[in-house]
Amino acid sequence: MAKSTLSFVCQNCGAAYNRWQGKCESCGEWNTLAEEDTTGSVPVSIRSKRRGRTFALESLTGKSNDAPRLSSGMTELDRVTGGGFVRGSVLLVGGDPGIGKSTLLTQATSMLARAGHRAVYISGEEAVAQVRLRAERLGLADAPVQLAAETSVEDIVSTLSEGAVPRLIVIDSIQTMWTDTVESAPGTVTQVRASAQALIRFAKKSGAAIILVGHVTKDGQIAGPRVVEHMVDAVLSFEGEGSQQFRILRAVKNRFGPTDEIGVFEMTGLGLREVSNPSELFLSERDLGSPGTAVFAGIEGTRPVLVELQALVAPTTLGTPRRAVVGWDPSRLSMVLAVLEAHCGVKLSGYDVYLNVAGGLRIQEPAADLAAAAALVSSLVNAPLPTDAVYFGEISLSGAVRPVAQTSARLKEAAKLGFGRAVLPESARGEVGGDGGLVLNSVGGLTSLVAEIAARGSPRNTAASNREASRGGAAEKNATPARFRRENS
C-alpha cells in the first residue's frame, strides 16, 4: 500500500513545499499554499519502468504546410486569434466572473454549428438547462450545438473520441474538471494541470480546437489558469468594466498570431455585438470645449484607435499630492510630470493629479505621452484644447518629442472621423503619406507646446471673486460679535 504523502502546493504558481509557510518563495504571493495529497499524482503504469519506443527524426529542409484555420464567424474574435482557430490548438480564455466569457463562446459555437461544423459545449459549472436558457435569450436556440454537463476528463475524452472529430470544443471551465490520475480536489493546481494536460493531448492527437475557460475569483486570486498558461497555445483576456457597455478581447500569448491585436464588443440585450470602429464608440460621449481633455490617436495591433484622455489638476490640501491614473501606466504619468516640472517650468508639486482614459480602454504604448501632457497643462491653466485636434508622440526625459510608428495610419483614422489638425513629433513629418487634408502642427520639444497652451489659459478664480470672498469673510467676522452682543444684551 502506498504511503500517503502530503505536500503544500502554491495555488498561484504551482510550487510545492514540504511544510506550510505564509509566503511562496517562487512567486512571492502570500497565503497561497494549500495542502494536497500527492500519493496518486502519477499512475502506477507510468511510475513502472518501461522501455521507450523509437520515433523518426526529420531534417530542417522540407515542405511545411501552413496550419489550416477555422473561421469562427465573428470578425473581432478572428482578429485576435490571428485569422481563426488552428486545428489541434488549445486556447485559454480568462476574465472576471460575469464579464461575458460564456456568452462570447456560446455565440462562437453557434455560428460554427450553423456553418456545418461539429461544435461541442461542455459546461462544468452550469446545467444543460441553464445553457439552453442563455441560448434562447441570445436567439441561438436553433443552432445545432451539442451540449453536455460533465466534469470528468476521462468521460469527456471517451465521448468526444466517438464519431466525427469536433472542430471546436469549449470546456467551461477548467477549474471544475478532474481526472482519475490524481487524488487532489477539483480546482487545485494539481488537478487543473493534469486535466489540462489530458485535454491538450486529445487536441493534438485528434486535431480538434479546444477552448478552456478560466475565471478570476471574487477575492481577486487566480487559481489554476496561471499554471496552464505555458501549456496552451494562446491566452486570451476578456476585459471590461461592469459599468461600461463594451468588452475588449486581448491576446496575451499567441503561438499562431500577433499578441497586440484587440477585439471590441458591445454588450447588448441580445448578446455581444461586434464593434468594427472602436473610435466612434470611445468618442461618442465626448465633452467638447472642456479643459483637460485631449484626443489621442493610438494603435492597437494593426488597428488605429482614437480615445479621449481626461486630466484634472486641483490644488491639494495634503502634504503629499495624490497621483491617480486609470487606464495608463502610473510610471509614465510620473515621468511626464517630472519632465513638465524640470524642463517646462510647470510646478505641479502642490496639486493633485488625476488622469483617466475615457471608456475604460487600457493604453500600453508610450505614444500617449504628448496627449497626456497636453491634457494636464490644459487643466492646470484652464485652457480648452482645440476640439478638432489629435495628439500623439513620445516624450523623452530631455523634453524632446520623439516619433512613433505608423504615423500615416493614425492620421488617416483621424481624418476619417472628421478631425482637422494633428499635433505630432517634428521628425515624423517625413513618414506622413496621405494625411487626409489634416493641418499638421509639428512639435520638436514639449516646451513649445506648453507655451502655446498656456497662452490661451484663463484663471479659474479671478481677483474680484477672491476680494468678494474676502469681503464675505470679513463681514461674517464683523457680524458674529455684533450678533453675540445683541443676544447677550
Short mmCIF file of C-alpha atoms in Angstrom, two decimals:
data_model
loop_
_atom_site.label_atom_id
_atom_site.label_comp_id
_atom_site.label_asym_id
_atom_site.label_seq_id
_atom_site.Cartn_x
_atom_site.Cartn_y
_atom_site.Cartn_z
CA MET A 1 0.00 0.00 0.00
CA ALA A 2 1.38 3.36 -1.00
CA LYS A 3 2.32 5.68 1.80
CA SER A 4 0.27 8.88 1.99
CA THR A 5 2.41 11.85 1.00
CA LEU A 6 1.26 15.37 1.82
CA SER A 7 2.73 18.49 0.30
CA PHE A 8 1.82 22.16 0.26
CA VAL A 9 1.28 23.47 -3.27
CA CYS A 10 1.06 27.16 -4.20
CA GLN A 11 -2.28 27.84 -5.88
CA ASN A 12 -0.77 30.72 -7.85
CA CYS A 13 2.36 29.25 -9.44
CA GLY A 14 2.28 25.54 -8.58
CA ALA A 15 5.44 25.39 -6.47
CA ALA A 16 5.44 22.54 -3.89
CA TYR A 17 6.86 22.65 -0.34
CA ASN A 18 7.25 20.06 2.41
CA ARG A 19 5.79 22.33 5.08
CA TRP A 20 3.39 25.23 5.21
CA GLN A 21 4.66 28.80 5.10
CA GLY A 22 2.97 32.13 4.72
CA LYS A 23 4.78 33.36 1.60
CA CYS A 24 5.56 31.43 -1.56
CA GLU A 25 9.26 31.81 -2.33
CA SER A 26 8.70 31.17 -6.04
CA CYS A 27 6.11 33.83 -6.94
CA GLY A 28 6.15 35.99 -3.80
CA GLU A 29 2.41 35.69 -3.08
CA TRP A 30 1.08 35.38 0.47
CA ASN A 31 -1.36 32.78 1.82
CA THR A 32 -1.50 30.74 -1.39
CA LEU A 33 -0.17 27.38 -0.09
CA ALA A 34 -2.77 24.64 0.20
CA GLU A 35 -2.32 21.09 1.48
CA GLU A 36 -2.67 18.39 -1.18
CA ASP A 37 -2.25 14.63 -1.21
CA THR A 38 0.27 13.69 -3.89
CA THR A 39 0.20 9.92 -3.36
CA GLY A 40 -1.52 9.18 -6.63
CA SER A 41 -0.20 12.09 -8.61
CA VAL A 42 1.45 9.68 -11.08
CA PRO A 43 -0.29 6.48 -12.21
CA VAL A 44 1.31 3.14 -11.42
CA SER A 45 1.65 2.31 -15.11
CA ILE A 46 3.72 5.46 -15.62
CA ARG A 47 5.79 5.00 -12.46
CA SER A 48 6.78 1.48 -13.51
CA LYS A 49 9.91 1.16 -15.57
CA ARG A 50 9.26 0.54 -19.24
CA ARG A 51 11.28 0.72 -22.37
CA GLY A 52 10.65 3.78 -24.52
CA ARG A 53 9.59 3.49 -28.15
CA THR A 54 11.65 4.85 -31.02
CA PHE A 55 10.39 7.63 -33.27
CA ALA A 56 11.51 9.05 -36.61
CA LEU A 57 13.69 12.16 -36.82
CA GLU A 58 13.28 14.68 -39.63
CA SER A 59 15.56 17.35 -41.13
CA LEU A 60 15.04 21.09 -41.24
CA THR A 61 14.53 21.09 -45.01
CA GLY A 62 11.22 20.05 -46.43
CA LYS A 63 7.71 21.28 -47.00
CA SER A 64 5.87 22.71 -44.03
CA ASN A 65 2.19 23.18 -44.70
CA ASP A 66 0.54 26.15 -43.09
CA ALA A 67 -1.81 25.30 -40.27
CA PRO A 68 -5.39 25.37 -41.61
CA ARG A 69 -7.60 27.80 -39.77
CA LEU A 70 -11.28 27.65 -38.97
CA SER A 71 -13.11 30.97 -39.02
CA SER A 72 -15.41 31.49 -36.05
CA GLY A 73 -17.80 33.75 -37.95
CA MET A 74 -17.00 36.68 -35.63
CA THR A 75 -14.60 39.17 -37.19
CA GLU A 76 -13.34 40.57 -33.90
CA LEU A 77 -12.63 37.11 -32.48
CA ASP A 78 -10.79 36.06 -35.65
CA ARG A 79 -8.73 39.26 -35.50
CA VAL A 80 -7.43 38.43 -32.01
CA THR A 81 -6.75 34.76 -32.72
CA GLY A 82 -4.83 35.60 -35.90
CA GLY A 83 -7.41 34.61 -38.51
CA GLY A 84 -9.35 31.81 -36.83
CA PHE A 85 -8.85 28.64 -34.81
CA VAL A 86 -5.92 26.41 -35.75
CA ARG A 87 -6.55 22.66 -35.85
CA GLY A 88 -5.22 20.95 -32.74
CA SER A 89 -4.67 24.20 -30.85
CA VAL A 90 -5.71 24.89 -27.25
CA LEU A 91 -6.77 28.37 -26.15
CA LEU A 92 -7.27 29.70 -22.64
CA VAL A 93 -9.84 32.47 -22.23
CA GLY A 94 -9.70 34.27 -18.87
CA GLY A 95 -11.68 37.07 -17.31
CA ASP A 96 -13.65 38.23 -14.30
CA PRO A 97 -16.89 36.45 -13.37
CA GLY A 98 -19.87 37.82 -15.28
CA ILE A 99 -17.76 39.61 -17.88
CA GLY A 100 -19.33 37.64 -20.76
CA LYS A 101 -16.99 34.72 -21.47
CA SER A 102 -19.78 32.15 -21.70
CA THR A 103 -21.85 34.50 -23.85
CA LEU A 104 -18.98 35.02 -26.29
CA LEU A 105 -18.23 31.30 -26.61
CA THR A 106 -21.90 30.40 -26.94
CA GLN A 107 -22.16 32.75 -29.89
CA ALA A 108 -18.96 31.39 -31.45
CA THR A 109 -20.01 27.74 -31.16
CA SER A 110 -23.47 28.55 -32.51
CA MET A 111 -22.04 30.25 -35.60
CA LEU A 112 -19.71 27.33 -36.25
CA ALA A 113 -22.53 24.83 -35.84
CA ARG A 114 -24.74 26.78 -38.24
CA ALA A 115 -21.89 26.70 -40.77
CA GLY A 116 -21.99 22.88 -40.76
CA HIS A 117 -19.15 22.11 -38.33
CA ARG A 118 -19.47 19.93 -35.26
CA ALA A 119 -19.22 22.15 -32.17
CA VAL A 120 -19.41 20.84 -28.60
CA TYR A 121 -20.03 22.94 -25.50
CA ILE A 122 -19.25 21.17 -22.20
CA SER A 123 -20.14 23.03 -19.04
CA GLY A 124 -18.86 22.07 -15.62
CA GLU A 125 -20.48 24.96 -13.75
CA GLU A 126 -23.97 25.08 -15.27
CA ALA A 127 -26.59 22.51 -16.13
CA VAL A 128 -27.72 21.89 -19.69
CA ALA A 129 -30.99 23.71 -18.99
CA GLN A 130 -29.11 26.83 -17.91
CA VAL A 131 -27.04 26.84 -21.10
CA ARG A 132 -30.24 26.46 -23.11
CA LEU A 133 -31.77 29.46 -21.35
CA ARG A 134 -28.77 31.58 -22.33
CA ALA A 135 -29.03 30.38 -25.93
CA GLU A 136 -32.74 31.28 -26.02
CA ARG A 137 -32.01 34.76 -24.66
CA LEU A 138 -29.38 35.24 -27.37
CA GLY A 139 -31.68 33.93 -30.10
CA LEU A 140 -29.43 30.93 -30.80
CA ALA A 141 -31.67 28.09 -29.64
CA ASP A 142 -31.93 26.65 -33.17
CA ALA A 143 -28.16 26.23 -33.58
CA PRO A 144 -27.12 22.52 -33.68
CA VAL A 145 -24.62 22.80 -30.83
CA GLN A 146 -24.01 19.62 -28.81
CA LEU A 147 -24.29 20.29 -25.06
CA ALA A 148 -23.18 18.36 -22.00
CA ALA A 149 -22.71 18.98 -18.29
CA GLU A 150 -19.72 16.87 -17.27
CA THR A 151 -16.55 17.31 -15.20
CA SER A 152 -14.68 14.01 -15.64
CA VAL A 153 -11.90 14.40 -18.17
CA GLU A 154 -11.77 10.67 -18.95
CA ASP A 155 -15.50 10.61 -19.74
CA ILE A 156 -15.20 13.73 -21.89
CA VAL A 157 -12.30 12.35 -23.93
CA SER A 158 -14.02 8.98 -24.37
CA THR A 159 -17.26 10.62 -25.55
CA LEU A 160 -15.60 13.04 -27.96
CA SER A 161 -13.48 10.26 -29.49
CA GLU A 162 -16.59 8.58 -30.89
CA GLY A 163 -17.92 9.60 -34.29
CA ALA A 164 -16.66 12.58 -36.26
CA VAL A 165 -13.96 14.70 -34.66
CA PRO A 166 -15.41 18.01 -33.35
CA ARG A 167 -13.96 21.11 -34.95
CA LEU A 168 -14.40 23.20 -31.76
CA ILE A 169 -14.72 22.11 -28.13
CA VAL A 170 -15.45 24.54 -25.29
CA ILE A 171 -14.64 23.50 -21.71
CA ASP A 172 -16.33 25.86 -19.26
CA SER A 173 -14.44 25.95 -17.01
CA ILE A 174 -11.08 24.26 -16.42
CA GLN A 175 -11.31 24.74 -12.62
CA THR A 176 -14.22 22.29 -12.44
CA MET A 177 -12.50 19.47 -14.35
CA TRP A 178 -10.95 16.47 -12.56
CA THR A 179 -9.07 13.36 -13.61
CA ASP A 180 -8.56 9.95 -12.02
CA THR A 181 -4.79 10.14 -12.33
CA VAL A 182 -4.51 12.45 -9.31
CA GLU A 183 -6.34 12.42 -5.99
CA SER A 184 -6.50 16.16 -5.28
CA ALA A 185 -9.75 18.05 -5.10
CA PRO A 186 -11.11 19.71 -8.27
CA GLY A 187 -9.88 23.26 -8.66
CA THR A 188 -6.46 22.69 -7.12
CA VAL A 189 -3.30 23.31 -9.10
CA THR A 190 -2.54 19.59 -9.41
CA GLN A 191 -5.98 18.76 -10.80
CA VAL A 192 -6.04 21.73 -13.16
CA ARG A 193 -2.61 20.90 -14.53
CA ALA A 194 -3.40 17.22 -15.02
CA SER A 195 -6.82 17.91 -16.58
CA ALA A 196 -5.39 20.50 -18.95
CA GLN A 197 -2.60 18.14 -19.99
CA ALA A 198 -5.09 15.37 -20.80
CA LEU A 199 -7.23 17.73 -22.90
CA ILE A 200 -4.15 19.09 -24.69
CA ARG A 201 -3.05 15.54 -25.60
CA PHE A 202 -6.51 14.85 -27.03
CA ALA A 203 -6.44 18.08 -29.07
CA LYS A 204 -3.02 17.34 -30.56
CA LYS A 205 -3.99 13.76 -31.35
CA SER A 206 -7.44 14.40 -32.84
CA GLY A 207 -6.91 17.83 -34.43
CA ALA A 208 -9.83 19.47 -32.64
CA ALA A 209 -9.53 23.04 -31.39
CA ILE A 210 -10.24 23.32 -27.66
CA ILE A 211 -11.06 26.49 -25.71
CA LEU A 212 -10.52 26.33 -21.95
CA VAL A 213 -12.34 28.92 -19.86
CA GLY A 214 -10.73 30.27 -16.70
CA HIS A 215 -12.09 32.95 -14.43
CA VAL A 216 -10.81 35.16 -11.65
CA THR A 217 -12.35 34.52 -8.25
CA LYS A 218 -14.23 37.15 -6.27
CA ASP A 219 -11.28 37.83 -3.95
CA GLY A 220 -9.02 38.56 -6.93
CA GLN A 221 -6.84 35.43 -6.83
CA ILE A 222 -6.22 33.34 -9.91
CA ALA A 223 -6.01 29.64 -9.06
CA GLY A 224 -5.32 27.31 -11.94
CA PRO A 225 -5.20 29.24 -15.23
CA ARG A 226 -1.84 30.82 -14.37
CA VAL A 227 -0.34 27.35 -14.17
CA VAL A 228 -1.51 26.25 -17.62
CA GLU A 229 -0.59 29.45 -19.45
CA HIS A 230 2.69 27.94 -20.65
CA MET A 231 0.95 24.73 -21.68
CA VAL A 232 -1.65 26.19 -24.07
CA ASP A 233 -1.07 27.75 -27.49
CA ALA A 234 -2.87 31.04 -26.87
CA VAL A 235 -4.08 33.02 -23.85
CA LEU A 236 -6.92 35.49 -24.41
CA SER A 237 -8.02 38.01 -21.80
CA PHE A 238 -11.61 39.26 -21.81
CA GLU A 239 -11.60 42.66 -20.13
CA GLY A 240 -14.19 45.28 -19.29
CA GLU A 241 -15.89 47.16 -16.50
CA GLY A 242 -19.28 46.19 -15.20
CA SER A 243 -20.50 49.78 -15.55
CA GLN A 244 -19.36 50.00 -19.19
CA GLN A 245 -21.24 48.50 -22.11
CA PHE A 246 -18.26 47.33 -24.14
CA ARG A 247 -15.79 44.49 -23.68
CA ILE A 248 -12.25 44.12 -25.00
CA LEU A 249 -10.71 40.80 -26.02
CA ARG A 250 -6.91 40.96 -25.89
CA ALA A 251 -4.31 38.32 -26.79
CA VAL A 252 -1.71 37.87 -24.04
CA LYS A 253 0.00 34.92 -25.73
CA ASN A 254 -0.48 33.53 -29.22
CA ARG A 255 1.73 31.00 -31.00
CA PHE A 256 -0.17 31.35 -34.27
CA GLY A 257 -0.76 35.09 -34.48
CA PRO A 258 0.03 38.55 -33.11
CA THR A 259 -0.28 39.46 -29.45
CA ASP A 260 -1.04 43.17 -29.88
CA GLU A 261 -4.46 42.91 -31.53
CA ILE A 262 -7.70 43.66 -29.69
CA GLY A 263 -11.31 42.84 -30.39
CA VAL A 264 -14.02 45.24 -29.24
CA PHE A 265 -17.53 44.06 -28.39
CA GLU A 266 -20.59 45.85 -27.06
CA MET A 267 -22.78 44.10 -24.51
CA THR A 268 -26.44 44.31 -25.51
CA GLY A 269 -29.64 42.54 -24.54
CA LEU A 270 -29.12 40.05 -27.38
CA GLY A 271 -25.52 39.26 -26.51
CA LEU A 272 -22.21 40.68 -27.67
CA ARG A 273 -22.25 42.91 -30.75
CA GLU A 274 -19.04 43.41 -32.71
CA VAL A 275 -17.74 46.98 -32.93
CA SER A 276 -15.99 47.49 -36.26
CA ASN A 277 -14.95 51.09 -35.50
CA PRO A 278 -14.00 51.41 -31.81
CA SER A 279 -13.01 55.08 -32.19
CA GLU A 280 -16.63 56.13 -32.69
CA LEU A 281 -17.62 54.23 -29.56
CA PHE A 282 -14.88 55.75 -27.38
CA LEU A 283 -15.59 59.29 -28.62
CA SER A 284 -19.39 59.05 -28.68
CA GLU A 285 -19.90 60.86 -25.36
CA ARG A 286 -17.04 63.32 -25.67
CA ASP A 287 -17.35 66.63 -23.79
CA LEU A 288 -16.39 69.33 -26.29
CA GLY A 289 -14.74 72.53 -25.12
CA SER A 290 -13.85 71.28 -21.64
CA PRO A 291 -10.35 71.97 -20.26
CA GLY A 292 -8.22 68.93 -19.53
CA THR A 293 -9.37 66.71 -22.41
CA ALA A 294 -7.23 65.64 -25.37
CA VAL A 295 -7.84 63.08 -28.12
CA PHE A 296 -5.05 60.52 -28.52
CA ALA A 297 -4.52 58.74 -31.84
CA GLY A 298 -3.25 55.32 -30.81
CA ILE A 299 -2.53 51.97 -32.44
CA GLU A 300 -3.75 48.62 -31.14
CA GLY A 301 -2.05 45.99 -33.27
CA THR A 302 -2.85 46.94 -36.86
CA ARG A 303 -5.93 48.99 -35.97
CA PRO A 304 -5.80 52.74 -35.23
CA VAL A 305 -7.93 53.72 -32.24
CA LEU A 306 -8.83 57.25 -31.16
CA VAL A 307 -9.58 57.70 -27.47
CA GLU A 308 -10.04 60.67 -25.16
CA LEU A 309 -7.65 61.36 -22.28
CA GLN A 310 -9.13 63.28 -19.35
CA ALA A 311 -6.95 65.11 -16.81
CA LEU A 312 -7.79 67.05 -13.67
CA VAL A 313 -5.24 69.17 -11.79
CA ALA A 314 -6.60 70.52 -8.49
CA PRO A 315 -4.90 72.21 -5.52
CA THR A 316 -4.13 69.76 -2.77
CA THR A 317 -4.63 70.02 0.97
CA LEU A 318 -2.38 67.06 1.71
CA GLY A 319 1.30 67.01 2.46
CA THR A 320 1.88 64.54 -0.37
CA PRO A 321 -0.20 65.24 -3.52
CA ARG A 322 -2.25 62.41 -4.94
CA ARG A 323 -1.40 60.84 -8.30
CA ALA A 324 -4.27 58.70 -9.59
CA VAL A 325 -4.40 57.21 -13.09
CA VAL A 326 -6.90 54.84 -14.72
CA GLY A 327 -6.14 53.10 -18.00
CA TRP A 328 -2.49 54.14 -18.29
CA ASP A 329 0.85 53.25 -16.74
CA PRO A 330 1.34 55.20 -13.47
CA SER A 331 5.11 55.28 -14.02
CA ARG A 332 4.60 57.04 -17.37
CA LEU A 333 2.47 59.67 -15.64
CA SER A 334 5.17 60.25 -13.03
CA MET A 335 7.75 60.66 -15.80
CA VAL A 336 5.61 63.17 -17.72
CA LEU A 337 5.03 65.21 -14.55
CA ALA A 338 8.76 65.25 -13.84
CA VAL A 339 9.57 66.45 -17.38
CA LEU A 340 6.92 69.18 -17.17
CA GLU A 341 8.36 70.47 -13.91
CA ALA A 342 12.04 70.16 -14.82
CA HIS A 343 12.09 71.45 -18.41
CA CYS A 344 8.85 73.42 -18.84
CA GLY A 345 8.56 75.21 -15.51
CA VAL A 346 5.15 73.70 -14.73
CA LYS A 347 5.01 73.36 -10.95
CA LEU A 348 2.68 70.51 -10.03
CA SER A 349 4.09 69.66 -6.61
CA GLY A 350 1.19 71.45 -4.91
CA TYR A 351 -1.59 69.89 -6.99
CA ASP A 352 -3.46 66.59 -7.04
CA VAL A 353 -3.28 64.99 -10.49
CA TYR A 354 -5.94 62.66 -11.87
CA LEU A 355 -5.72 61.07 -15.33
CA ASN A 356 -8.35 58.85 -16.92
CA VAL A 357 -8.70 57.09 -20.27
CA ALA A 358 -12.33 57.59 -21.25
CA GLY A 359 -14.32 54.45 -21.94
CA GLY A 360 -12.16 52.09 -19.89
CA LEU A 361 -9.59 51.29 -22.59
CA ARG A 362 -6.10 50.48 -21.30
CA ILE A 363 -3.30 52.19 -23.25
CA GLN A 364 0.06 50.45 -23.31
CA GLU A 365 2.11 52.42 -25.84
CA PRO A 366 4.31 55.43 -24.94
CA ALA A 367 2.86 57.46 -27.82
CA ALA A 368 0.21 58.78 -25.40
CA ASP A 369 2.80 60.93 -23.57
CA LEU A 370 2.11 64.03 -25.67
CA ALA A 371 -1.68 63.77 -25.32
CA ALA A 372 -1.38 63.26 -21.54
CA ALA A 373 0.93 66.28 -21.18
CA ALA A 374 -1.41 68.46 -23.23
CA ALA A 375 -4.40 67.42 -21.12
CA LEU A 376 -2.53 68.10 -17.86
CA VAL A 377 -1.39 71.59 -18.90
CA SER A 378 -4.85 72.36 -20.25
CA SER A 379 -6.45 71.51 -16.92
CA LEU A 380 -3.83 73.46 -14.96
CA VAL A 381 -4.17 76.74 -16.89
CA ASN A 382 -7.90 76.28 -17.66
CA ALA A 383 -7.36 76.40 -21.44
CA PRO A 384 -9.59 74.16 -23.59
CA LEU A 385 -7.72 72.39 -26.36
CA PRO A 386 -8.95 72.53 -29.97
CA THR A 387 -11.82 70.11 -30.40
CA ASP A 388 -10.66 69.06 -33.89
CA ALA A 389 -7.08 68.15 -32.90
CA VAL A 390 -5.45 64.80 -32.11
CA TYR A 391 -2.17 64.31 -30.24
CA PHE A 392 0.45 61.56 -30.32
CA GLY A 393 4.17 61.42 -29.59
CA GLU A 394 6.63 60.02 -27.08
CA ILE A 395 8.28 62.38 -24.59
CA SER A 396 11.92 61.79 -23.65
CA LEU A 397 13.49 62.74 -20.34
CA SER A 398 15.19 65.72 -22.02
CA GLY A 399 11.83 67.22 -23.01
CA ALA A 400 12.10 66.33 -26.70
CA VAL A 401 9.18 64.76 -28.54
CA ARG A 402 10.23 61.53 -30.26
CA PRO A 403 8.48 59.96 -33.29
CA VAL A 404 6.27 56.89 -33.07
CA ALA A 405 5.40 54.12 -35.50
CA GLN A 406 2.53 54.05 -38.02
CA THR A 407 2.03 57.81 -38.26
CA SER A 408 0.09 57.57 -41.54
CA ALA A 409 -2.45 55.13 -40.10
CA ARG A 410 -3.12 57.42 -37.15
CA LEU A 411 -3.64 60.45 -39.40
CA LYS A 412 -5.96 58.56 -41.78
CA GLU A 413 -8.15 57.44 -38.89
CA ALA A 414 -8.31 60.99 -37.52
CA ALA A 415 -9.25 62.40 -40.92
CA LYS A 416 -11.93 59.73 -41.38
CA LEU A 417 -13.59 60.77 -38.11
CA GLY A 418 -13.64 64.46 -39.05
CA PHE A 419 -10.62 65.86 -37.22
CA GLY A 420 -8.90 68.81 -38.85
CA ARG A 421 -5.45 69.02 -37.25
CA ALA A 422 -2.84 66.83 -35.64
CA VAL A 423 -0.08 67.62 -33.16
CA LEU A 424 2.76 65.20 -33.83
CA PRO A 425 6.57 64.97 -33.44
CA GLU A 426 8.58 67.14 -35.79
CA SER A 427 10.73 64.27 -37.00
CA ALA A 428 7.64 62.28 -38.05
CA ARG A 429 6.64 64.64 -40.89
CA GLY A 430 8.80 62.65 -43.32
CA GLU A 431 6.79 59.48 -42.64
CA VAL A 432 3.44 61.11 -43.47
CA GLY A 433 1.95 59.81 -46.70
CA GLY A 434 -1.58 60.94 -47.36
CA ASP A 435 -2.68 62.79 -44.24
CA GLY A 436 -6.23 63.25 -45.50
CA GLY A 437 -6.07 67.05 -45.55
CA LEU A 438 -5.12 67.47 -41.89
CA VAL A 439 -3.26 70.55 -40.68
CA LEU A 440 -0.05 69.19 -39.19
CA ASN A 441 1.39 71.01 -36.18
CA SER A 442 4.83 69.54 -35.61
CA VAL A 443 6.38 69.84 -32.15
CA GLY A 444 10.09 69.40 -31.58
CA GLY A 445 10.06 69.90 -27.83
CA LEU A 446 7.50 69.87 -25.06
CA THR A 447 8.29 73.47 -24.07
CA SER A 448 6.76 74.97 -27.21
CA LEU A 449 3.52 73.01 -26.76
CA VAL A 450 3.23 74.06 -23.10
CA ALA A 451 3.79 77.73 -24.01
CA GLU A 452 1.13 77.57 -26.72
CA ILE A 453 -1.46 76.07 -24.38
CA ALA A 454 -0.60 78.41 -21.51
CA ALA A 455 -1.04 81.46 -23.77
CA ARG A 456 -4.72 80.59 -24.18
CA GLY A 457 -5.29 79.96 -20.47
CA SER A 458 -7.57 81.89 -18.15
CA PRO A 459 -7.59 81.74 -14.33
CA ARG A 460 -10.46 79.89 -12.75
CA ASN A 461 -10.84 82.26 -9.77
CA THR A 462 -10.26 85.92 -10.60
CA ALA A 463 -9.03 88.51 -8.18
CA ALA A 464 -12.51 90.07 -8.00
CA SER A 465 -14.03 86.82 -6.80
CA ASN A 466 -11.25 86.48 -4.25
CA ARG A 467 -11.98 90.01 -2.99
CA GLU A 468 -15.68 89.20 -2.76
CA ALA A 469 -14.86 86.07 -0.82
CA SER A 470 -12.59 88.05 1.48
CA ARG A 471 -15.30 90.70 1.98
CA GLY A 472 -17.80 88.00 2.80
CA GLY A 473 -15.41 86.55 5.32
CA ALA A 474 -14.77 90.00 6.85
CA ALA A 475 -18.50 90.74 7.04
CA GLU A 476 -19.05 87.47 8.79
CA LYS A 477 -16.26 88.25 11.20
CA ASN A 478 -17.77 91.65 11.97
CA ALA A 479 -21.33 90.33 12.19
CA THR A 480 -20.55 87.50 14.55
CA PRO A 481 -19.54 89.61 17.59
CA ALA A 482 -22.46 92.03 17.00
CA ARG A 483 -24.91 89.16 16.92
CA PHE A 484 -23.45 87.76 20.07
CA ARG A 485 -23.64 91.19 21.73
CA ARG A 486 -27.30 91.56 20.77
CA GLU A 487 -28.10 88.13 22.16
CA ASN A 488 -26.21 88.86 25.39
CA SER A 489 -27.90 92.25 25.87
#
